PDB file of C-alpha atoms in Angstrom:
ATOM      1  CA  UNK A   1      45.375 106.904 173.440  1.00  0.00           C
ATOM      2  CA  UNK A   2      47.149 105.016 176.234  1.00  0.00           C
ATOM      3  CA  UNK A   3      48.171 101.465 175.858  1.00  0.00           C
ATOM      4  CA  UNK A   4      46.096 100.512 178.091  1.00  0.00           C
ATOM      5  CA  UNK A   5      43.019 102.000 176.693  1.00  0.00           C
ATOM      6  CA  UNK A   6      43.854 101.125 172.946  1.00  0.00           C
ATOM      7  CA  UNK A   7      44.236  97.383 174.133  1.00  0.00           C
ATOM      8  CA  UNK A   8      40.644  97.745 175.876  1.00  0.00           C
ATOM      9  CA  UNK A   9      39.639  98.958 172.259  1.00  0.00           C
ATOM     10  CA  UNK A  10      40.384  96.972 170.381  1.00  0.00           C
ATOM     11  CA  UNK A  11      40.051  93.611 172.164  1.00  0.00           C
ATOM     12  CA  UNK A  12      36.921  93.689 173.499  1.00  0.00           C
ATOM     13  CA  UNK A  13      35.343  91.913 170.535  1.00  0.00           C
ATOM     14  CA  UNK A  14      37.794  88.927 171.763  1.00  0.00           C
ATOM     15  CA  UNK A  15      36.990  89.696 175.455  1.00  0.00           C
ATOM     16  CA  UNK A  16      33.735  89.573 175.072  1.00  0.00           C
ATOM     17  CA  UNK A  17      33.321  86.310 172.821  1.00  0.00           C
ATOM     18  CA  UNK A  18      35.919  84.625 176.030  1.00  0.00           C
ATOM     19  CA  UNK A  19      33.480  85.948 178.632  1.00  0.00           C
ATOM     20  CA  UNK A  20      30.365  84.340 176.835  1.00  0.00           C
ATOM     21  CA  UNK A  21      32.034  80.838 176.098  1.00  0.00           C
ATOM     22  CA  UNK A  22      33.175  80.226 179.628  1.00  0.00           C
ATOM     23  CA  UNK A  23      29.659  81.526 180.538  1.00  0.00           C
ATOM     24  CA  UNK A  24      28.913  78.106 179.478  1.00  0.00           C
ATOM     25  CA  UNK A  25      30.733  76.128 182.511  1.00  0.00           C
ATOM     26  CA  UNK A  26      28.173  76.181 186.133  1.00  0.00           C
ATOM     27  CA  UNK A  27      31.618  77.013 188.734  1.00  0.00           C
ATOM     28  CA  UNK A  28      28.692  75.802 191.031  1.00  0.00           C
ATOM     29  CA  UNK A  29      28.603  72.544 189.406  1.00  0.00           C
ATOM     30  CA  UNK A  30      32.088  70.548 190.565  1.00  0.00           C
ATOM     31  CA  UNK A  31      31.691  68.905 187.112  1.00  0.00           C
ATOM     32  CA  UNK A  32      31.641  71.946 185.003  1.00  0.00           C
ATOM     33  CA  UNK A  33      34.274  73.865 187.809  1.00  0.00           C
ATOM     34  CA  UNK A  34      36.472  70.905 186.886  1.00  0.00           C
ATOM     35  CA  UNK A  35      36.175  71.711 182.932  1.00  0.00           C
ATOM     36  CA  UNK A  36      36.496  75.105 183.570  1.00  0.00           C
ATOM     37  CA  UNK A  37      39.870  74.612 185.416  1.00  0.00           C
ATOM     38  CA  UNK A  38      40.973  72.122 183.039  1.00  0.00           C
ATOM     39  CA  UNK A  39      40.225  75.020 180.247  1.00  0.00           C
ATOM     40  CA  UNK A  40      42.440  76.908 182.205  1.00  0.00           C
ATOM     41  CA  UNK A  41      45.093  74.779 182.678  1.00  0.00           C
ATOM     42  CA  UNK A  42      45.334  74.528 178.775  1.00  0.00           C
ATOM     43  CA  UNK A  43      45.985  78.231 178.414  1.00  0.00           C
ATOM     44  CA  UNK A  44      47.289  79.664 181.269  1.00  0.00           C
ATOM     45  CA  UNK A  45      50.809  77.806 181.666  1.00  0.00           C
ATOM     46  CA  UNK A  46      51.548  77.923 177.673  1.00  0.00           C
ATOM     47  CA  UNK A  47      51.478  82.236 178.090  1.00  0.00           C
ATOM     48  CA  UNK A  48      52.938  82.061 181.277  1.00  0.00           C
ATOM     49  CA  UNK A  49      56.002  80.351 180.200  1.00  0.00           C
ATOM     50  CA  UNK A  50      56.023  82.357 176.830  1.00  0.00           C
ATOM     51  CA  UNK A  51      56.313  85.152 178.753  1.00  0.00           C
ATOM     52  CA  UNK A  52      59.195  84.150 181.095  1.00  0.00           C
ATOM     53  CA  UNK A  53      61.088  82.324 178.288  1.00  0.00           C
ATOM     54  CA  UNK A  54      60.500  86.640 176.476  1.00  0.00           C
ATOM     55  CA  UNK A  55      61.648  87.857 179.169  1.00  0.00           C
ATOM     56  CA  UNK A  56      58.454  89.514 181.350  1.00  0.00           C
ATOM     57  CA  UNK A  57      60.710  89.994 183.748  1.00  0.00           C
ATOM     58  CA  UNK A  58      62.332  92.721 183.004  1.00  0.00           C
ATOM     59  CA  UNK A  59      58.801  94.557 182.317  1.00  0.00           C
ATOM     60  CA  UNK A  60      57.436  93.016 185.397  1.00  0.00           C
ATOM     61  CA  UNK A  61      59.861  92.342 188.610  1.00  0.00           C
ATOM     62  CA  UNK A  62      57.400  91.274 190.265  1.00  0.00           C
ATOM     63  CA  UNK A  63      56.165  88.846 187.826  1.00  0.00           C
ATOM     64  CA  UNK A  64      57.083  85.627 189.704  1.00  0.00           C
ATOM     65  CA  UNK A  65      54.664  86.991 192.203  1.00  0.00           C
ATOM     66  CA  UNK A  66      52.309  86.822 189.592  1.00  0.00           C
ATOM     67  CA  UNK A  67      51.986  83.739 187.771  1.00  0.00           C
ATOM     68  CA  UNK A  68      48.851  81.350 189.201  1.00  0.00           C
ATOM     69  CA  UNK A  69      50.127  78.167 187.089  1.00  0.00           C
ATOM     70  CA  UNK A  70      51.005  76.181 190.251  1.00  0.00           C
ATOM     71  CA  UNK A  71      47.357  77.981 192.013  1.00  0.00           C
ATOM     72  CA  UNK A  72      45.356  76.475 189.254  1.00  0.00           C
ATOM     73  CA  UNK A  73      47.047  72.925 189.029  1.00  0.00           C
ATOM     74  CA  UNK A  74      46.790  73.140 193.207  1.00  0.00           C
ATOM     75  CA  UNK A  75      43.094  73.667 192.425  1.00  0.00           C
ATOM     76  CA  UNK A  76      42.877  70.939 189.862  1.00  0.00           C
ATOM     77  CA  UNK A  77      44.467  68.366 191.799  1.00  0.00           C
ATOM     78  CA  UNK A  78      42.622  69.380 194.984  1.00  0.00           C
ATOM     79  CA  UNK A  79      39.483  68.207 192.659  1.00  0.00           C
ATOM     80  CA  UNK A  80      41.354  64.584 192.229  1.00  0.00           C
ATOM     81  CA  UNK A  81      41.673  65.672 188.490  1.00  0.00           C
ATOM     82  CA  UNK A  82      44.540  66.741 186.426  1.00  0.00           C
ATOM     83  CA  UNK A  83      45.702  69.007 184.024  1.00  0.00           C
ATOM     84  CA  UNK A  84      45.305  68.257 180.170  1.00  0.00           C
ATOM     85  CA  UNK A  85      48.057  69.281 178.093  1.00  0.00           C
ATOM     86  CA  UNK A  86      48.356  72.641 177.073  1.00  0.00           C
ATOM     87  CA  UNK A  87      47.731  74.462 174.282  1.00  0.00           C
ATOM     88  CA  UNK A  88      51.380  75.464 172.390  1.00  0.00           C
ATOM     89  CA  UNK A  89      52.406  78.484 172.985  1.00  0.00           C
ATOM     90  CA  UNK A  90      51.744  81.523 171.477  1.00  0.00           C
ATOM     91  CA  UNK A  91      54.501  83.806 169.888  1.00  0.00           C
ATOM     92  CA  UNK A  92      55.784  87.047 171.907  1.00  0.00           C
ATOM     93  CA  UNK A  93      58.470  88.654 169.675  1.00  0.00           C
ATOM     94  CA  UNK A  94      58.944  91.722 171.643  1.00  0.00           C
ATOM     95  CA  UNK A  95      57.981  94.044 174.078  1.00  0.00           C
ATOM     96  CA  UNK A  96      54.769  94.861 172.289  1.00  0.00           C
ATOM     97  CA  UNK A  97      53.372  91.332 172.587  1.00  0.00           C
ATOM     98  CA  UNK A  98      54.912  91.017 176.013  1.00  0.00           C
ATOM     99  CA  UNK A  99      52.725  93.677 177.049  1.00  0.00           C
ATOM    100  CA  UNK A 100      49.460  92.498 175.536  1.00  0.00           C
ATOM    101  CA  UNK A 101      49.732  89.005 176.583  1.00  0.00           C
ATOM    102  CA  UNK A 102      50.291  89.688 180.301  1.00  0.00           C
ATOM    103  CA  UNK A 103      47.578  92.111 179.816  1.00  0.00           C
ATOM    104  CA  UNK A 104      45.025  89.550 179.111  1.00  0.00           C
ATOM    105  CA  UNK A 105      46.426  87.474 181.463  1.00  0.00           C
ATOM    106  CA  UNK A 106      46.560  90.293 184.618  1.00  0.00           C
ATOM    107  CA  UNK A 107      43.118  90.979 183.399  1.00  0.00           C
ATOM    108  CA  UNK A 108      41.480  87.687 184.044  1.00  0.00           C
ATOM    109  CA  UNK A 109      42.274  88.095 187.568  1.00  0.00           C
ATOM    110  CA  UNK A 110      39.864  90.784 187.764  1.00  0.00           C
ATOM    111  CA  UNK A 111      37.155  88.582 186.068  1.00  0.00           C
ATOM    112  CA  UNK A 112      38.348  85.514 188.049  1.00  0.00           C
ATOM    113  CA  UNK A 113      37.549  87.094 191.395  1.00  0.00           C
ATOM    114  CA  UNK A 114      34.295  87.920 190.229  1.00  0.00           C
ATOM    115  CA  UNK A 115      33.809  84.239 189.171  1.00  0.00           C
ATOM    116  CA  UNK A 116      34.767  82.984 192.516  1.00  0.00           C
ATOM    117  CA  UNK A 117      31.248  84.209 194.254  1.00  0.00           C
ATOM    118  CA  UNK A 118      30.415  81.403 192.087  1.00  0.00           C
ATOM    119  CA  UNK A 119      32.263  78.813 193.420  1.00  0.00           C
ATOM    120  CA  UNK A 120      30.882  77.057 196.125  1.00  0.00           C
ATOM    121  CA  UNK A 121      32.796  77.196 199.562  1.00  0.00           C
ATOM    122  CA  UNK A 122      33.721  73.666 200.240  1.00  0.00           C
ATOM    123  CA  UNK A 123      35.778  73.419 196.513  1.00  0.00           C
ATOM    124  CA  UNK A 124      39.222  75.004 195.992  1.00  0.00           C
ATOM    125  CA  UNK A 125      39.438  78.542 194.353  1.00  0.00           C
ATOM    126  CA  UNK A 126      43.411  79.852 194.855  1.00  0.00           C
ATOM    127  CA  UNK A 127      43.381  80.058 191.074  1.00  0.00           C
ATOM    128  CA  UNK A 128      40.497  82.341 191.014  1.00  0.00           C
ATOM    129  CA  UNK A 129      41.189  84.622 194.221  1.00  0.00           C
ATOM    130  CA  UNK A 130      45.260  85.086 193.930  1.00  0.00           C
ATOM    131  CA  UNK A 131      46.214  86.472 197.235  1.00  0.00           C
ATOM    132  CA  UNK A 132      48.884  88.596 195.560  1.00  0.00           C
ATOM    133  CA  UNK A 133      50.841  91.614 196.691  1.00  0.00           C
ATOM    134  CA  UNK A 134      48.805  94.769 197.796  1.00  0.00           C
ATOM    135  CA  UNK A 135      48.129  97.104 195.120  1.00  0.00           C
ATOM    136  CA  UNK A 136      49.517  94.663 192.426  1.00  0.00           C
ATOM    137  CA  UNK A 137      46.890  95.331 189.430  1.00  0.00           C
ATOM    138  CA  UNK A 138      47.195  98.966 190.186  1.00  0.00           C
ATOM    139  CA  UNK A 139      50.583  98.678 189.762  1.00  0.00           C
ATOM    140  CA  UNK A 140      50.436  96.840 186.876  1.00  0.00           C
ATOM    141  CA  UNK A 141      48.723  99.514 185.091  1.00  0.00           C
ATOM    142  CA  UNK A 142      50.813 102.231 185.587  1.00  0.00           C
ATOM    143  CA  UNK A 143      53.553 100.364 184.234  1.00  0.00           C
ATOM    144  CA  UNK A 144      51.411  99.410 181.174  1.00  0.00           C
ATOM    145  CA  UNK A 145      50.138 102.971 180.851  1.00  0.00           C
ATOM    146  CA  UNK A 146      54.174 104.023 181.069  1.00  0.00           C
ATOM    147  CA  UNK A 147      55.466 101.112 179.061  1.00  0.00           C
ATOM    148  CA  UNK A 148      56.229 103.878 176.333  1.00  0.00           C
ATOM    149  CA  UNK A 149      55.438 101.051 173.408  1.00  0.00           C
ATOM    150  CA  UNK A 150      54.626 102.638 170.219  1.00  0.00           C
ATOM    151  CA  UNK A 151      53.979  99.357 168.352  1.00  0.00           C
ATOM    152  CA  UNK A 152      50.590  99.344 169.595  1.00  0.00           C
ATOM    153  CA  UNK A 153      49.001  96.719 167.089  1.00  0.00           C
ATOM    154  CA  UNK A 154      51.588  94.346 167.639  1.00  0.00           C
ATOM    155  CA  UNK A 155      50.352  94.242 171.438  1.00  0.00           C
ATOM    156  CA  UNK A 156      47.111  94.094 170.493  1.00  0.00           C
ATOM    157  CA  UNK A 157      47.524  91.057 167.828  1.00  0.00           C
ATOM    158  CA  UNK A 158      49.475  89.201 171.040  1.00  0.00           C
ATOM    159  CA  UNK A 159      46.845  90.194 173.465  1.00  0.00           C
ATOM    160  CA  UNK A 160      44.425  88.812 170.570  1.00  0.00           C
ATOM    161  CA  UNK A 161      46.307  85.799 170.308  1.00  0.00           C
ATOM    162  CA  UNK A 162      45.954  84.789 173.960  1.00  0.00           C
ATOM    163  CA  UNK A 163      42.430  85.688 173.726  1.00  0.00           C
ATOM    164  CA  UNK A 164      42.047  83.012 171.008  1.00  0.00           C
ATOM    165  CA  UNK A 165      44.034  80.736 173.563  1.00  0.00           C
ATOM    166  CA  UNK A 166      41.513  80.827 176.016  1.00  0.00           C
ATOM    167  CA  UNK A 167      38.494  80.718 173.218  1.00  0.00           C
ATOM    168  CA  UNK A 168      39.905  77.447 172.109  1.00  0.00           C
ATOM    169  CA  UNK A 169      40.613  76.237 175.044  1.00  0.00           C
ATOM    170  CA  UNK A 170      37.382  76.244 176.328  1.00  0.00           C
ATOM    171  CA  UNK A 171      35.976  74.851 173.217  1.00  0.00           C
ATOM    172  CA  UNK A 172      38.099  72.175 173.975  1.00  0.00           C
ATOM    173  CA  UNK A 173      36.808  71.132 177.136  1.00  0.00           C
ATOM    174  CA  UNK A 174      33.143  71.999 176.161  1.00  0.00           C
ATOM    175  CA  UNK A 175      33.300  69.780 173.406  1.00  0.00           C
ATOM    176  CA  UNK A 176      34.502  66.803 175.761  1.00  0.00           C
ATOM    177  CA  UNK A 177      31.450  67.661 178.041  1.00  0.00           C
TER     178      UNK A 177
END
């Protein structure tokens, strides 16, 4: 079983529970679009800069290309709103958790440009449509599915982790709803 498909496997319990708790925010609603971004903003820069302080880089050259932390505080701002603080980090020992962290994290751009038919035209959505390089997510999983790790749980607990990241995140800003 590929990487790739083992971390589809055995996340989607996670992925699923994520997709169904941000159901919860109305991206038409600028109130609930705000929450959602502020969710967001909890998460999203604490695994970004776990990852760069691990060393994505040298998995992913093209990672600076990647990142959407200054997209989503753009967005946030753009709203007159701003960022809560985030969430700490979570742990990436090694290439393993590398891997499944930027996994969930390349991921939710798929699931974010689905979410931005939501949004309504007139409100800011660069976090949710990243204009990045051509071909980028394809790209991204061939170097997954070539990554060679054989420590597959530990990518799965990280990829896990940052799943639980973004559940408590949420819950975070649905609570102060």
């Amino acid at each position: 079983m590929s990487l790739r498909s083992a971390l589809r496997a055995q996340t989607a319990d996670c992925h699923a529970e994520v997709d169904a708790l941000f159901g919860n925010f109305n991206l038409s609603d600028i109130n609930d679009y705000r929450a959602f971004l502020r969710s967001h903003a909890r998460a999203v820069p604490s695994v970004e800069a776990a990852l760069e302080q691990s060393g994505i880089t040298r998995l992913l050259p093209d990672w600076p290309e990647r990142r959407r932390t200054s997209l989503l505080l753009a967005d946030i701002a753009e709203l007159g709103d701003s960022a809560t603080s985030p969430l700490p980090q979570p742990e990436l020992r090694n290439e393993a958790s590398l891997w499944g962290a930027v996994y969930v994290l390349e991921g939710s751009k798929l699931g974010g440009a689905m979410l931005a038919k939501a949004v309504p035209a007139h409100l800011p959505s660069r976090y949710l449509s990243p204009q990045g390089p051509k071909g980028s997510m394809r790209a991204f999983m061939e170097r997954l599915d070539t990554s060679g790790i054989d420590d597959i749980a530990g990518a799965v607990a990280a990829a896990r982790d940052v799943f639980c990241l973004f559940l408590r995140a949420a819950q975070l800003e649905l609570e102060a709803a």
